[in-house]
Each structure stands twice: as structure tokens, then as C-alpha cells.
CSV table of C-alpha atoms in Angstrom, one decimal:
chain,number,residue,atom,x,y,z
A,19,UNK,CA,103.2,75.3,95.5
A,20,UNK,CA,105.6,74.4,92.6
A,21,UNK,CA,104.7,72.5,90.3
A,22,UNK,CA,106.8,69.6,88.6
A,23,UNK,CA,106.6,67.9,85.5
A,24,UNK,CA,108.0,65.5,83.4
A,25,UNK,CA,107.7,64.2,79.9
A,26,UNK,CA,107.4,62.1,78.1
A,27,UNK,CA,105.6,59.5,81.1
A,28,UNK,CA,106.6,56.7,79.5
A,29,UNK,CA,109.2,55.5,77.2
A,30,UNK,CA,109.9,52.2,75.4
A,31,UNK,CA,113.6,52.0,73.2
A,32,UNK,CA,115.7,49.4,71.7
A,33,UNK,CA,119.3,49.0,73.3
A,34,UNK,CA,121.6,51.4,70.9
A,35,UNK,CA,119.6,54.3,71.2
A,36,UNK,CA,119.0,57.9,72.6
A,37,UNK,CA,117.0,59.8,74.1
A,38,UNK,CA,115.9,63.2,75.8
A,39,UNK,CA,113.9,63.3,78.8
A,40,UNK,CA,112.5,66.7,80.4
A,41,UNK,CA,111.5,68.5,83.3
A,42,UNK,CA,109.4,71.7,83.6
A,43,UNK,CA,109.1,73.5,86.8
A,44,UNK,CA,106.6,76.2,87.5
A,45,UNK,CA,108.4,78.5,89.5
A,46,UNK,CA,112.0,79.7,90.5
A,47,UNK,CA,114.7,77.1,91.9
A,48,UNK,CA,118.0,77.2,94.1
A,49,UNK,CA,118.6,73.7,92.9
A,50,UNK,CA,117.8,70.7,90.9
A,51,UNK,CA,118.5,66.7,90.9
A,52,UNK,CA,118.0,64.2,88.3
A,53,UNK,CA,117.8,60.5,90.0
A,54,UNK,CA,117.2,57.2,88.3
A,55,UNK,CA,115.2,55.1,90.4
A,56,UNK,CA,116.3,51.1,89.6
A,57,UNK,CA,113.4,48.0,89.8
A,58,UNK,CA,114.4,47.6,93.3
A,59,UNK,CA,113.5,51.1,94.9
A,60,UNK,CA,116.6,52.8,95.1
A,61,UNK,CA,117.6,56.6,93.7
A,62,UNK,CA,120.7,56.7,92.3
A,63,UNK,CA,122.3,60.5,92.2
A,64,UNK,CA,122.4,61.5,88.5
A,65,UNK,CA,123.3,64.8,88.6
A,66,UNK,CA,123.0,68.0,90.5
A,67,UNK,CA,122.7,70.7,88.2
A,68,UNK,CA,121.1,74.0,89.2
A,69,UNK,CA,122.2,75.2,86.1
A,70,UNK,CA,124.3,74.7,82.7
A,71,UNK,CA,125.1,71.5,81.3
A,72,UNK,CA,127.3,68.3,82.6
A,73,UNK,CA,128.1,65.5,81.7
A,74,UNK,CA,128.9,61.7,83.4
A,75,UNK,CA,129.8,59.3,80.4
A,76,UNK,CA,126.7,58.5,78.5
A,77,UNK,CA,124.3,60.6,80.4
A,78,UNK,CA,124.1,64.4,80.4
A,79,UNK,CA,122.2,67.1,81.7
A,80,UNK,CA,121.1,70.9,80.9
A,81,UNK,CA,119.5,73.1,83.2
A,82,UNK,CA,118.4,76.3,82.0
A,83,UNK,CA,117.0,78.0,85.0
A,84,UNK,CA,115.8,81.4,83.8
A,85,UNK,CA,112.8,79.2,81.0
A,86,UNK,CA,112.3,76.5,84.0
A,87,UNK,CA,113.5,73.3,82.4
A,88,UNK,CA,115.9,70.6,82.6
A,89,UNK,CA,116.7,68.0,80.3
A,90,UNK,CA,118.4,64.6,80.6
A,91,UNK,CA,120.0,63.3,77.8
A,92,UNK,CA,120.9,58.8,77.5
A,93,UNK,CA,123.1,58.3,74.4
A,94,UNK,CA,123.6,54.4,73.7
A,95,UNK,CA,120.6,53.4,75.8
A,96,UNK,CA,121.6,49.9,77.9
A,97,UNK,CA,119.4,47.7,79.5
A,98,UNK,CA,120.5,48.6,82.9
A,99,UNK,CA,119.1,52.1,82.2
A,100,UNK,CA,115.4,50.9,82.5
A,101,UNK,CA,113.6,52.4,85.4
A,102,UNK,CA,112.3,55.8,86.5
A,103,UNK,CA,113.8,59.1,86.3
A,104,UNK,CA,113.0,62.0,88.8
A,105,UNK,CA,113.9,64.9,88.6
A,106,UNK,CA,113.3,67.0,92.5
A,107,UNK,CA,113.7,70.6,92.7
A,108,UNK,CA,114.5,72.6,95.7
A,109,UNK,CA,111.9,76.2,94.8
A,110,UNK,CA,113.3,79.5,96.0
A,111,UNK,CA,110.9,80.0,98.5
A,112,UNK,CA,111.1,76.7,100.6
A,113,UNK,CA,114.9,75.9,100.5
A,114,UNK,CA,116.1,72.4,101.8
A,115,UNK,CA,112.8,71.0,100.1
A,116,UNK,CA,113.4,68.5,97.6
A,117,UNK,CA,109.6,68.3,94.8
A,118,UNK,CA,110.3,65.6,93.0
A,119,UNK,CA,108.4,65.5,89.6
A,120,UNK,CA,106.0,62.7,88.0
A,121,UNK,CA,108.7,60.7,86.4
A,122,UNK,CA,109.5,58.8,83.4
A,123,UNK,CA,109.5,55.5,83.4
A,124,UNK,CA,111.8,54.3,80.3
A,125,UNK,CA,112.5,50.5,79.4
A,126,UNK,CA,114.9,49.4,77.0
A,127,UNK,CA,114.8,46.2,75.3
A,128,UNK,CA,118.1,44.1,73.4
B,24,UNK,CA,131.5,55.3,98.9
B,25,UNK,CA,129.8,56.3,102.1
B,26,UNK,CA,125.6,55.4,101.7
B,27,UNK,CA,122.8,55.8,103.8
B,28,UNK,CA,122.0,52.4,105.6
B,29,UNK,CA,117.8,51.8,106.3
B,30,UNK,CA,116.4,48.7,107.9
B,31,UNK,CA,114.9,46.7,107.5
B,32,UNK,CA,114.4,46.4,103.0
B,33,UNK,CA,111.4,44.9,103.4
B,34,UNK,CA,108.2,44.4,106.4
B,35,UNK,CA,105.0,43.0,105.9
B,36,UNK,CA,102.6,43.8,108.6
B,37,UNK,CA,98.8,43.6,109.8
B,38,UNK,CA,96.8,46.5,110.2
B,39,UNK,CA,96.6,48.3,113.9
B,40,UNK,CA,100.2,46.7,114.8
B,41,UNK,CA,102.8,48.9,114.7
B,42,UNK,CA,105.7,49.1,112.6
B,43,UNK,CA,109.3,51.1,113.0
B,44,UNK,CA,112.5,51.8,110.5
B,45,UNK,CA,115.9,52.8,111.0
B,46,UNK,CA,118.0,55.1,109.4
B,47,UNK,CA,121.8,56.2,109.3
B,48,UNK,CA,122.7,58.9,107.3
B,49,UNK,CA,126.0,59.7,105.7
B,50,UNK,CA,128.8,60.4,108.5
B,51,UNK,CA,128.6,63.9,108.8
B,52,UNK,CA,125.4,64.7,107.0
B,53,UNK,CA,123.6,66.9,109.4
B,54,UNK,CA,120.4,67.1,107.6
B,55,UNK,CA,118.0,64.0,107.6
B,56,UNK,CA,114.8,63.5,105.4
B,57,UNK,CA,112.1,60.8,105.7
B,58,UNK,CA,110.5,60.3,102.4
B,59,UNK,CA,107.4,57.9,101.7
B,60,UNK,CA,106.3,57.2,97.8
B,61,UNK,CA,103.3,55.8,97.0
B,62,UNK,CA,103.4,53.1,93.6
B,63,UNK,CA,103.7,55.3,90.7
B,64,UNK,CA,104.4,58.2,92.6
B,65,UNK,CA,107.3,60.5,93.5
B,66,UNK,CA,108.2,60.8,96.9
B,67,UNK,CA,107.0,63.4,99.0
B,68,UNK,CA,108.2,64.5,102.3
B,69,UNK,CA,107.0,63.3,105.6
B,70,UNK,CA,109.7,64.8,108.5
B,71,UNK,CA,113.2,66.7,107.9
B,72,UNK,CA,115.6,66.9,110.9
B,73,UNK,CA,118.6,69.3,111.3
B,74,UNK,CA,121.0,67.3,113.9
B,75,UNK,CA,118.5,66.4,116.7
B,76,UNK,CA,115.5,69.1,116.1
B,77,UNK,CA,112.6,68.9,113.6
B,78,UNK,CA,112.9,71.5,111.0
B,79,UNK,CA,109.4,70.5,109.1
B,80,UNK,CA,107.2,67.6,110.1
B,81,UNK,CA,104.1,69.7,108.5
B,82,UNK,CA,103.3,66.6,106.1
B,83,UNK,CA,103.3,63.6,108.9
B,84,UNK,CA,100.4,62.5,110.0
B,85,UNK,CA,100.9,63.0,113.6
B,86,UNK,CA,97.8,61.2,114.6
B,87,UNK,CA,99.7,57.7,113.8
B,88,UNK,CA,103.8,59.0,112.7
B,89,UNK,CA,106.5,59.9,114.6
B,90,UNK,CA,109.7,60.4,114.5
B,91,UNK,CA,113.2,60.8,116.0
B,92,UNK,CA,116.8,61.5,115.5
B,93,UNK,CA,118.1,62.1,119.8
B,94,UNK,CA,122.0,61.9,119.3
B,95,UNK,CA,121.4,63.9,116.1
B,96,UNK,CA,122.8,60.9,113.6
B,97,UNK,CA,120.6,57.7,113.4
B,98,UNK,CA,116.9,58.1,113.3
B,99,UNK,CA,113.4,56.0,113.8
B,100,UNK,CA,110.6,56.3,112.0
B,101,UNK,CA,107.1,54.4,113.4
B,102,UNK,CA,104.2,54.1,112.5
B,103,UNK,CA,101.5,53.3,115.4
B,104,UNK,CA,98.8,51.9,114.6
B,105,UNK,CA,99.7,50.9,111.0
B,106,UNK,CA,96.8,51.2,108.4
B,107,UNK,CA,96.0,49.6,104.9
B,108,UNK,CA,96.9,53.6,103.2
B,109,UNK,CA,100.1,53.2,104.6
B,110,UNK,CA,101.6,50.6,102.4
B,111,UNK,CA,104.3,52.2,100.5
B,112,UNK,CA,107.8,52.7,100.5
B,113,UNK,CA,109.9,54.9,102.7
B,114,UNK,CA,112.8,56.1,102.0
B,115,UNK,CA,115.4,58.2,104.0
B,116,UNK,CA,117.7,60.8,102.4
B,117,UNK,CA,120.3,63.3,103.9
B,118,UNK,CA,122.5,66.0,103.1
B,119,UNK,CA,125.2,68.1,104.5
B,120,UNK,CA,123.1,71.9,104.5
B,121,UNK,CA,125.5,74.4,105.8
B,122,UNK,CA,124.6,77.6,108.1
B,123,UNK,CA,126.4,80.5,108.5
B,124,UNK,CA,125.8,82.9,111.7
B,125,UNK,CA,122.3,83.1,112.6
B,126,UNK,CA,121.0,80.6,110.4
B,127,UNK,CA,121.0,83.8,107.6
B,128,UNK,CA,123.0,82.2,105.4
B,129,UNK,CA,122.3,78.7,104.3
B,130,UNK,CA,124.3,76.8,101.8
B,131,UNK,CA,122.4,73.6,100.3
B,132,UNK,CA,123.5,70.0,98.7
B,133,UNK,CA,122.3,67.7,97.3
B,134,UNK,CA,120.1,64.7,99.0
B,135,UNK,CA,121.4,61.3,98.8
B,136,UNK,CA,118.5,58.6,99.3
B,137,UNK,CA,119.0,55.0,101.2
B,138,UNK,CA,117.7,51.9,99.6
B,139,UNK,CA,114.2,52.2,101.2
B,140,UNK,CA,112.2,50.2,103.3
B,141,UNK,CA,109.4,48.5,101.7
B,142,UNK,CA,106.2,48.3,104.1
B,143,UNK,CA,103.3,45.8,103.0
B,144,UNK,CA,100.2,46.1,105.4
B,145,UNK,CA,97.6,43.4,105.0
């Protein structure tokens, strides 16, 4: 099956700054979502981005399907952003599947 | 904002009881997905429902799972006997996956997830 991984597994940053998270996948995808798990267990939509770039105020996203990567983007990292990020693909060949990745688990400090 | 609704957050439980959660999915949302994620982990599937019938239950463990969704909205998840491997947290997710004419055309969207329920079993 497809395989899903992120880097780097762990990040540590002072409040102010950015960062670039990333996602390989090993084989074609229909679709792709970035989440951001919070300490309390729930996934937050990022973004859906099966391919290109968007953008939701500090956060942004590029997808570039065709080399089988993603990468999310924090600018002005808060304190609120700690947590885990997933990114989930849905491959080709098993539509409606979400596979999520290993995740990143970033903490920010003040 | 419309959310997916589980219940109960968390349930602490002894070993060979069992153990059942509740989901309601986003009105209209006629796909349903029941996740669970082991600590450190990213969730994996365990059951996926399209209205009332199962489209993939290939990952429960049918020995002890099961799973429902009989009006095609809500849906129950149990566990029967529960086991010490099974503490985790489940989470349910669902979508609104178009098909066109004979299921040959299918249109996807993106998953939304509930807030989880967290199972202890001791």
C-alpha cells in the first residue's frame, strides 16, 4: 500500500517563528488533507489541497502532485499552534480512503 | 458551523465488558468513517459506511467490533468483549462522496473528524 511520511517528527520553536513541515507520499493521489491535531484529540481541517498552493492567514499549503509531496507552511508560529500535524491522502487506487501519515508533533514556546 | 457530535469524550472500562460510542455525522454527509489511533499514531480505518450499507469493514476486528449506521445518519460503534489492546482513541469522520449513475462516477471531499472518544481499559 501507500506509503506516508512526514518530516521533520518533531519540532521545538520559539513563538515568532516559521516553519515548513512536509509530506511525501509513495504513490499517486486523488486527494490530500493537512489536519492539526490539538492536546485534546481533535483534527482540525487545515486544508484540502490535491494540488497547488492556498493559503488561510498564517498557514499555507503546496501540493505538488506529479514529485509526491506536500508542504505546510506556519509563519509567526503561536502557542496555540502546538500539537500534531497529519497529513491523510486518499491513493488513486482506493478512493474514499483517507492514509494519514506519521505526523509532526511541533511545540512552540513564548 | 455544522460538526460531527461523538459520545461519550471519554470511558474508562474493565477488560471483557463491553463498551459502545455514538456518532452523528454532518447533516447530509452520506459517508461515515470510524477511525481508531493508537498514542503516537495516525489513525487508521476500522469501518466506512455509505448511508446504511458497509462499503469497507476489511480492518475491524470482527471477532470483538461491530458496527452500525440503520437509518443511514447516526451510527454505533461497540466493542464486545473489550480488551487491554483496545485502549485508544476512536474517532468518527464523514464526508459528503457524490455518485453519479452506476456508482461510475464518484466525486470525493474532504473528511471532517468529531472530537473522539477516548477509551481507557484497565
Amino acid at each position: 500500500g501507500i506509503q506516508v511520511e512526514q518530516s521533520p517528527p518533531d519540532l521545538i520553536l520559539q513563538e515568532g517563528a516559521n516553519s515548513t513541515l512536509r509530506c511525501n507520499f509513495s504513490d499517486s493521489v486523488n486527494n490530500l488533507q493537512w489536519f492539526h491535531q490539538n492536546p485534546w484529540g481533535q483534527l482540525i481541517n487545515l486544508f484540502y489541497i490535491p494540488s497547488g498552493t492556498k493559503q488561510n492567514g498564517r498557514l499555507s499549503a503546496t501540493t505538488v502532485a506529479t514529485e509526491r509531496y506536500s508542504l505546510l507552511y506556519i509563519s509567526s508560529s503561536q502557542t496555540t499552534d502546538s500539537g500534531v500535524y497529519f497529513c491523510a491522502v486518499e491513493p488513486s487506487y482506493n478512493t474514499d480512503k483517507l492514509i494519514f501519515g506519521t505526523g509532526t508533533r511541533l511545540q512552540v514556546f513564548p | 458551523e455544522a460538526e460531527v457530535a461523538q459520545s461519550p469524550r471519554y470511558k474508562i472500562t474493565e477488560k471483557s465488558q463491553a463498551v459502545a460510542f455514538w456518532c452523528d455525522p454532518i447533516s447530509g454527509h452520506a459517508t461515515l468513517y470510524w477511525y481508531r489511533q493508537i498514542l503516537g499514531q495516525g489513525p487508521e480505518l476500522l469501518v466506512q459506511f455509505q448511508d446504511e450499507s458497509v462499503v469497507d469493514d476489511s480492518q475491524l476486528p470482527k471477532d470483538r467490533f461491530s458496527a452500525e449506521r440503520l437509518k443511514g445518519v447516526d451510527s454505533t460503534l461497540k466493542i464486545q468483549p473489550a480488551e487491554l489492546g483496545d485502549s485508544a482513541m476512536y474517532l468518527c469522520a464523514s464526508s459528503f462522496n457524490a455518485f453519479g449513475l452506476g456508482a461510475l462516477e464518484r466525486y470525493t471531499y474532504e473528511q471532517y473528524f468529531g472530537p473522539g472518544t477516548r477509551l481507557t481499559v484497565t
